[in-house]
Every structure is written in C-alpha cells, then in structure tokens.
PDB file of C-alpha atoms in Angstrom:
ATOM      1  CA  MET A1183      13.590  52.961 -23.603  1.00  0.00           C
ATOM      2  CA  ASN A1184      13.050  49.895 -25.750  1.00  0.00           C
ATOM      3  CA  PRO A1185      10.720  50.922 -28.610  1.00  0.00           C
ATOM      4  CA  HIS A1186       9.397  47.349 -28.849  1.00  0.00           C
ATOM      5  CA  PRO A1187       8.647  46.283 -25.266  1.00  0.00           C
ATOM      6  CA  ALA A1188       7.766  42.670 -26.040  1.00  0.00           C
ATOM      7  CA  GLN A1189       8.899  41.509 -22.585  1.00  0.00           C
ATOM      8  CA  PRO A1190       5.914  42.981 -20.685  1.00  0.00           C
ATOM      9  CA  ILE A1191       3.494  41.499 -23.233  1.00  0.00           C
ATOM     10  CA  ALA A1192       5.114  38.071 -22.984  1.00  0.00           C
ATOM     11  CA  THR A1193       5.086  38.231 -19.172  1.00  0.00           C
ATOM     12  CA  ILE A1194       1.429  39.279 -19.065  1.00  0.00           C
ATOM     13  CA  LEU A1195       0.455  36.495 -21.470  1.00  0.00           C
ATOM     14  CA  VAL A1196       2.354  33.856 -19.493  1.00  0.00           C
ATOM     15  CA  VAL A1197       0.834  35.004 -16.179  1.00  0.00           C
ATOM     16  CA  TRP A1198      -2.649  35.139 -17.739  1.00  0.00           C
ATOM     17  CA  PHE A1199      -2.218  31.649 -19.239  1.00  0.00           C
ATOM     18  CA  VAL A1200      -1.000  30.184 -15.932  1.00  0.00           C
ATOM     19  CA  MET A1201      -3.927  31.765 -14.059  1.00  0.00           C
ATOM     20  CA  ALA A1202      -6.419  30.454 -16.636  1.00  0.00           C
ATOM     21  CA  LEU A1203      -4.822  27.016 -16.419  1.00  0.00           C
ATOM     22  CA  GLY A1204      -4.948  27.089 -12.612  1.00  0.00           C
ATOM     23  CA  ILE A1205      -8.615  28.076 -12.606  1.00  0.00           C
ATOM     24  CA  GLY A1206      -9.264  25.332 -15.167  1.00  0.00           C
ATOM     25  CA  PHE A1207      -7.650  22.768 -12.852  1.00  0.00           C
ATOM     26  CA  THR A1208      -9.926  23.823  -9.988  1.00  0.00           C
ATOM     27  CA  GLY A1209     -12.972  22.894 -12.063  1.00  0.00           C
ATOM     28  CA  ARG A1210     -14.618  26.280 -11.468  1.00  0.00           C
ATOM     29  CA  VAL A1211     -14.957  26.992 -15.181  1.00  0.00           C
ATOM     30  CA  ALA A1212     -16.841  23.707 -15.629  1.00  0.00           C
ATOM     31  CA  GLU A1213     -19.401  24.934 -13.076  1.00  0.00           C
ATOM     32  CA  LEU A1214     -20.290  28.002 -15.158  1.00  0.00           C
ATOM     33  CA  ARG A1215     -23.643  28.064 -16.908  1.00  0.00           C
ATOM     34  CA  PRO A1216     -24.496  30.125 -19.997  1.00  0.00           C
ATOM     35  CA  PRO A1217     -24.350  33.026 -20.449  1.00  0.00           C
ATOM     36  CA  THR A1218     -21.626  33.301 -17.759  1.00  0.00           C
ATOM     37  CA  PRO A1219     -18.822  31.858 -19.964  1.00  0.00           C
ATOM     38  CA  GLN A1220     -19.674  34.415 -22.645  1.00  0.00           C
ATOM     39  CA  VAL A1221     -19.704  37.229 -20.080  1.00  0.00           C
ATOM     40  CA  VAL A1222     -16.277  36.102 -18.818  1.00  0.00           C
ATOM     41  CA  LEU A1223     -14.972  36.062 -22.396  1.00  0.00           C
ATOM     42  CA  VAL A1224     -16.294  39.574 -23.113  1.00  0.00           C
ATOM     43  CA  VAL A1225     -14.918  41.002 -19.851  1.00  0.00           C
ATOM     44  CA  LEU A1226     -11.476  39.475 -20.454  1.00  0.00           C
ATOM     45  CA  THR A1227     -11.429  40.700 -24.061  1.00  0.00           C
ATOM     46  CA  VAL A1228     -12.436  44.261 -23.162  1.00  0.00           C
ATOM     47  CA  THR A1229      -9.956  44.339 -20.258  1.00  0.00           C
ATOM     48  CA  ALA A1230      -7.089  43.079 -22.425  1.00  0.00           C
ATOM     49  CA  LEU A1231      -7.896  45.511 -25.225  1.00  0.00           C
ATOM     50  CA  ALA A1232      -8.169  48.430 -22.789  1.00  0.00           C
ATOM     51  CA  ALA A1233      -4.811  47.504 -21.236  1.00  0.00           C
ATOM     52  CA  VAL A1234      -3.081  47.340 -24.614  1.00  0.00           C
ATOM     53  CA  LEU A1235      -4.554  50.642 -25.780  1.00  0.00           C
ATOM     54  CA  LEU A1236      -4.326  52.611 -22.509  1.00  0.00           C
ATOM     55  CA  VAL A1237      -1.057  51.457 -20.895  1.00  0.00           C
ATOM     56  CA  PRO A1238       1.718  53.405 -22.681  1.00  0.00           C
ATOM     57  CA  ARG A1239       4.331  50.610 -22.783  1.00  0.00           C
ATOM     58  CA  LEU A1240       1.791  48.108 -24.067  1.00  0.00           C
ATOM     59  CA  ARG A1241       0.417  50.587 -26.610  1.00  0.00           C
ATOM     60  CA  THR A1242       3.958  51.251 -27.870  1.00  0.00           C
ATOM     61  CA  TRP A1243       4.386  47.539 -28.484  1.00  0.00           C
ATOM     62  CA  ALA A1244       0.975  47.315 -30.158  1.00  0.00           C
ATOM     63  CA  ASP A1245       1.785  50.268 -32.406  1.00  0.00           C
ATOM     64  CA  HIS A1246       5.165  48.871 -33.478  1.00  0.00           C
ATOM     65  CA  GLY A1247       4.708  45.116 -33.123  1.00  0.00           C
ATOM     66  CA  SER A1248       5.343  42.765 -35.997  1.00  0.00           C
ATOM     67  CA  LEU A1249       2.366  41.809 -38.140  1.00  0.00           C
ATOM     68  CA  ARG A1250       3.819  38.325 -38.378  1.00  0.00           C
ATOM     69  CA  VAL A1251       3.997  38.009 -34.576  1.00  0.00           C
ATOM     70  CA  LEU A1252       0.387  39.161 -34.195  1.00  0.00           C
ATOM     71  CA  THR A1253      -0.669  36.768 -36.948  1.00  0.00           C
ATOM     72  CA  SER A1254       1.264  33.848 -35.435  1.00  0.00           C
ATOM     73  CA  VAL A1255      -1.192  33.808 -32.511  1.00  0.00           C
ATOM     74  CA  HIS A1256      -3.773  32.456 -34.954  1.00  0.00           C
ATOM     75  CA  VAL A1257      -1.825  29.283 -35.696  1.00  0.00           C
ATOM     76  CA  SER A1258      -3.312  28.172 -32.353  1.00  0.00           C
ATOM     77  CA  ARG A1259      -6.651  27.993 -34.158  1.00  0.00           C
ATOM     78  CA  PHE A1260      -5.661  24.561 -35.406  1.00  0.00           C
ATOM     79  CA  VAL A1261      -7.515  23.646 -32.185  1.00  0.00           C
ATOM     80  CA  GLY A1262     -10.387  23.344 -34.651  1.00  0.00           C
ATOM     81  CA  VAL A1263      -9.059  19.875 -35.508  1.00  0.00           C
ATOM     82  CA  TYR A1264      -9.777  18.869 -31.907  1.00  0.00           C
ATOM     83  CA  PHE A1265     -13.346  20.194 -32.244  1.00  0.00           C
ATOM     84  CA  LEU A1266     -13.804  17.955 -35.274  1.00  0.00           C
ATOM     85  CA  LEU A1267     -12.428  14.927 -33.410  1.00  0.00           C
ATOM     86  CA  LEU A1268     -14.732  15.547 -30.449  1.00  0.00           C
ATOM     87  CA  ALA A1269     -17.719  15.875 -32.781  1.00  0.00           C
ATOM     88  CA  GLN A1270     -16.787  12.594 -34.447  1.00  0.00           C
ATOM     89  CA  ARG A1271     -16.638  10.920 -31.014  1.00  0.00           C
ATOM     90  CA  GLY A1272     -20.033  12.400 -30.126  1.00  0.00           C
ATOM     91  CA  THR A1273     -18.765  14.423 -27.148  1.00  0.00           C
ATOM     92  CA  LEU A1274     -19.151  17.919 -28.650  1.00  0.00           C
ATOM     93  CA  ALA A1275     -22.220  19.200 -30.485  1.00  0.00           C
ATOM     94  CA  PRO A1276     -21.626  18.848 -34.241  1.00  0.00           C
ATOM     95  CA  ALA A1277     -23.737  21.974 -34.817  1.00  0.00           C
ATOM     96  CA  PHE A1278     -20.936  23.867 -33.055  1.00  0.00           C
ATOM     97  CA  ALA A1279     -17.879  21.710 -33.723  1.00  0.00           C
ATOM     98  CA  LEU A1280     -18.169  21.440 -37.512  1.00  0.00           C
ATOM     99  CA  PRO A1281     -18.486  25.133 -38.451  1.00  0.00           C
ATOM    100  CA  ALA A1282     -16.170  26.245 -35.629  1.00  0.00           C
ATOM    101  CA  GLY A1283     -13.624  23.520 -36.362  1.00  0.00           C
ATOM    102  CA  TRP A1284     -13.442  23.996 -40.117  1.00  0.00           C
ATOM    103  CA  GLY A1285     -13.491  27.787 -39.789  1.00  0.00           C
ATOM    104  CA  ASP A1286     -10.628  27.740 -37.303  1.00  0.00           C
ATOM    105  CA  VAL A1287      -8.591  25.344 -39.430  1.00  0.00           C
ATOM    106  CA  ALA A1288      -9.069  27.582 -42.479  1.00  0.00           C
ATOM    107  CA  VAL A1289      -8.047  30.724 -40.559  1.00  0.00           C
ATOM    108  CA  ALA A1290      -5.032  28.975 -38.988  1.00  0.00           C
ATOM    109  CA  THR A1291      -3.937  27.715 -42.406  1.00  0.00           C
ATOM    110  CA  GLY A1292      -4.271  31.226 -43.818  1.00  0.00           C
ATOM    111  CA  ALA A1293      -2.194  32.595 -40.941  1.00  0.00           C
ATOM    112  CA  LEU A1294       0.546  30.062 -41.614  1.00  0.00           C
ATOM    113  CA  VAL A1295       0.617  30.913 -45.326  1.00  0.00           C
ATOM    114  CA  LEU A1296       0.835  34.648 -44.564  1.00  0.00           C
ATOM    115  CA  ILE A1297       3.608  34.240 -41.993  1.00  0.00           C
ATOM    116  CA  LEU A1298       5.710  32.029 -44.258  1.00  0.00           C
ATOM    117  CA  SER A1299       5.217  33.638 -47.656  1.00  0.00           C
ATOM    118  CA  VAL A1300       3.705  37.136 -47.633  1.00  0.00           C
ATOM    119  CA  LYS A1301       5.664  40.328 -46.968  1.00  0.00           C
ATOM    120  CA  PRO A1302       3.284  42.529 -44.957  1.00  0.00           C
ATOM    121  CA  ARG A1303       4.955  45.823 -45.872  1.00  0.00           C
ATOM    122  CA  THR A1304       4.112  45.533 -49.560  1.00  0.00           C
ATOM    123  CA  ALA A1305       0.815  46.787 -51.013  1.00  0.00           C
ATOM    124  CA  SER A1306      -0.261  43.266 -51.949  1.00  0.00           C
ATOM    125  CA  GLY A1307       0.911  41.962 -48.573  1.00  0.00           C
ATOM    126  CA  ARG A1308      -1.205  44.516 -46.723  1.00  0.00           C
ATOM    127  CA  LEU A1309      -4.175  43.517 -48.871  1.00  0.00           C
ATOM    128  CA  TYR A1310      -3.717  39.791 -48.140  1.00  0.00           C
ATOM    129  CA  TYR A1311      -3.268  40.418 -44.409  1.00  0.00           C
ATOM    130  CA  SER A1312      -6.313  42.725 -44.365  1.00  0.00           C
ATOM    131  CA  VAL A1313      -8.596  40.243 -46.130  1.00  0.00           C
ATOM    132  CA  TRP A1314      -7.401  37.382 -43.928  1.00  0.00           C
ATOM    133  CA  ASN A1315      -7.859  39.545 -40.810  1.00  0.00           C
ATOM    134  CA  ILE A1316     -11.448  40.442 -41.739  1.00  0.00           C
ATOM    135  CA  VAL A1317     -12.304  36.802 -42.441  1.00  0.00           C
ATOM    136  CA  GLY A1318     -10.584  35.660 -39.228  1.00  0.00           C
ATOM    137  CA  LEU A1319     -12.368  38.196 -37.048  1.00  0.00           C
ATOM    138  CA  ILE A1320     -15.759  37.373 -38.561  1.00  0.00           C
ATOM    139  CA  ASP A1321     -15.057  33.676 -38.012  1.00  0.00           C
ATOM    140  CA  ILE A1322     -14.153  34.019 -34.332  1.00  0.00           C
ATOM    141  CA  LEU A1323     -17.123  36.301 -33.631  1.00  0.00           C
ATOM    142  CA  LEU A1324     -19.475  33.827 -35.332  1.00  0.00           C
ATOM    143  CA  VAL A1325     -17.971  30.994 -33.272  1.00  0.00           C
ATOM    144  CA  VAL A1326     -18.570  32.954 -30.051  1.00  0.00           C
ATOM    145  CA  ILE A1327     -22.165  33.723 -31.086  1.00  0.00           C
ATOM    146  CA  LEU A1328     -22.753  30.097 -32.115  1.00  0.00           C
ATOM    147  CA  ALA A1329     -21.385  28.825 -28.788  1.00  0.00           C
ATOM    148  CA  ALA A1330     -23.642  31.245 -26.914  1.00  0.00           C
ATOM    149  CA  ARG A1331     -26.723  30.247 -28.899  1.00  0.00           C
ATOM    150  CA  ILE A1332     -26.146  26.496 -28.571  1.00  0.00           C
ATOM    151  CA  GLY A1333     -24.970  26.827 -24.970  1.00  0.00           C
ATOM    152  CA  LEU A1334     -28.172  28.599 -23.960  1.00  0.00           C
ATOM    153  CA  SER A1335     -30.418  26.025 -25.628  1.00  0.00           C
ATOM    154  CA  ASP A1336     -28.415  22.863 -24.827  1.00  0.00           C
ATOM    155  CA  PRO A1337     -25.590  23.535 -22.319  1.00  0.00           C
ATOM    156  CA  VAL A1338     -24.679  19.854 -21.948  1.00  0.00           C
ATOM    157  CA  SER A1339     -23.726  19.585 -25.634  1.00  0.00           C
ATOM    158  CA  LEU A1340     -20.890  22.103 -25.113  1.00  0.00           C
ATOM    159  CA  ARG A1341     -19.612  20.852 -21.728  1.00  0.00           C
ATOM    160  CA  PRO A1342     -16.154  19.964 -23.141  1.00  0.00           C
ATOM    161  CA  LEU A1343     -15.602  23.696 -23.794  1.00  0.00           C
ATOM    162  CA  LEU A1344     -15.719  24.306 -20.037  1.00  0.00           C
ATOM    163  CA  ARG A1345     -13.275  21.560 -19.050  1.00  0.00           C
ATOM    164  CA  LEU A1346      -9.515  21.401 -19.600  1.00  0.00           C
ATOM    165  CA  PRO A1347      -7.985  21.823 -22.068  1.00  0.00           C
ATOM    166  CA  LEU A1348     -10.768  23.648 -23.927  1.00  0.00           C
ATOM    167  CA  CYS A1349     -11.741  25.864 -20.984  1.00  0.00           C
ATOM    168  CA  LEU A1350      -8.609  27.836 -21.886  1.00  0.00           C
ATOM    169  CA  LEU A1351     -10.518  29.088 -24.936  1.00  0.00           C
ATOM    170  CA  PRO A1352     -12.957  31.453 -23.166  1.00  0.00           C
ATOM    171  CA  THR A1353     -10.552  32.268 -20.337  1.00  0.00           C
ATOM    172  CA  PHE A1354      -7.448  32.951 -22.434  1.00  0.00           C
ATOM    173  CA  LEU A1355      -7.164  32.126 -26.122  1.00  0.00           C
ATOM    174  CA  VAL A1356     -10.337  33.640 -27.620  1.00  0.00           C
ATOM    175  CA  PRO A1357      -9.822  37.023 -25.903  1.00  0.00           C
ATOM    176  CA  VAL A1358      -6.199  37.043 -27.109  1.00  0.00           C
ATOM    177  CA  ILE A1359      -7.334  36.166 -30.633  1.00  0.00           C
ATOM    178  CA  ILE A1360      -9.981  38.900 -30.755  1.00  0.00           C
ATOM    179  CA  VAL A1361      -7.577  41.516 -29.380  1.00  0.00           C
ATOM    180  CA  SER A1362      -4.888  40.467 -31.852  1.00  0.00           C
ATOM    181  CA  HIS A1363      -7.349  40.958 -34.733  1.00  0.00           C
ATOM    182  CA  ILE A1364      -8.064  44.499 -33.545  1.00  0.00           C
ATOM    183  CA  LEU A1365      -4.359  45.222 -33.153  1.00  0.00           C
ATOM    184  CA  LEU A1366      -3.732  43.866 -36.651  1.00  0.00           C
ATOM    185  CA  PHE A1367      -6.276  46.332 -38.032  1.00  0.00           C
ATOM    186  CA  ARG A1368      -4.428  49.153 -36.233  1.00  0.00           C
ATOM    187  CA  ARG A1369      -1.038  48.022 -37.557  1.00  0.00           C
ATOM    188  CA  LEU A1370      -2.323  47.569 -41.114  1.00  0.00           C
ATOM    189  CA  ARG A1371      -3.904  51.011 -41.024  1.00  0.00           C
ATOM    190  CA  ALA A1372      -0.654  52.537 -39.730  1.00  0.00           C
ATOM    191  CA  LEU A1373       1.347  50.785 -42.467  1.00  0.00           C
ATOM    192  CA  HIS A1374      -1.047  52.122 -45.085  1.00  0.00           C
ATOM    193  CA  LEU A1375      -0.495  55.660 -43.810  1.00  0.00           C
ATOM    194  CA  LEU A1376       3.286  55.366 -43.727  1.00  0.00           C
ATOM    195  CA  PRO A1377       5.178  56.779 -46.695  1.00  0.00           C
ATOM    196  CA  ARG A1378       6.305  54.105 -49.105  1.00  0.00           C
TER     197      ARG A1378
END
C-alpha cells in the first residue's frame, strides 16, 4: 500500500472544487443570507476534517504529507489582492476587504517564503512553520468572524463573496485552508516528537 496516498486527496479536492464551481454557476450561493454562508462553511470544514482524521487512507496521507505541500495551499490567499481591488472599486465593504485582504496577502507571502527557503525538518524550520501557522490560522478565523459580523449587519456590502469567483471561498477554499492549518499543527507536532 502506498504510504503517501496523495491520489485520493487530489481526487477529492478536484471533485469538491468542481461541485463548488457548479453550485456557484447556478447562482444558489448568491441566494444565501447570513448566517447561512457561515453555517455552510462550518459544516464543510468539520466534514472535511472528520474525513481526513477518520478515513484511514486519508489519515495516513495527513500523518505523512509534506509540510511544504500543506503550506502551498496558502499561496491561494493572494486572493486578498482581489479583495483590495474590489474595495477600491467600491463593490466590497472596505471594513472587510482591507483587513482580510492585507492579512491574506501577508499569510500568502509568508507561505511562499517558507516553501522556497525554510527546511521544515530543522528545529528553526519547525519554529518558523509553527509561528506562521498560528498567525495564519488566527487570520483566517478572524476573517470568517469579520465576514459574519458585517454580513449580519449589512449583507449587501459583502454580496461579491457569494457570487463567482469569490463564492468558492466559503464553499471550498476557506474550509480547505482551515483544515490544512490543523493538519500542519499535527505534522509539526509529529516532527517535534520524532528522534533527530
């Protein structure tokens, strides 16, 4: 048996992405009203995390997967640049777009630096990955909370988040990002416990 079953993970992610894209094209996500988008995000995140931790083949991958691969998911957080552009155009609430955009850009930049220049199996590498992972998880959780708060008080100001392409955030990317942070904590902890 392949000790690193990346194929099932890749297949699941592709199928999930295609389904999220298809639902986005139907316009059904745009019809959701707060707090429904947040509920969808939480359900998808919990389901994905449960699958990775409870399905043996997926758990094997999670327990042996590359830190760099898990971190590479976060390069997608350069989507924050798009938030900033939409805020500048006046189509996305600046109260959301500015902190979410700059936070995502900072986390994505950190991910890129780690992937390209930090060896995760060294003591200093584990420290850098751990600090970045804590900051990245806090950032994404704050973004979700901020979106919920603003969405409940002024749903129209966040409408672009429920239309393509940004509707892929609550239905695909944010759950994947949150789960990858949790898996990174597991991998970093396992590396710390391994003999040097």
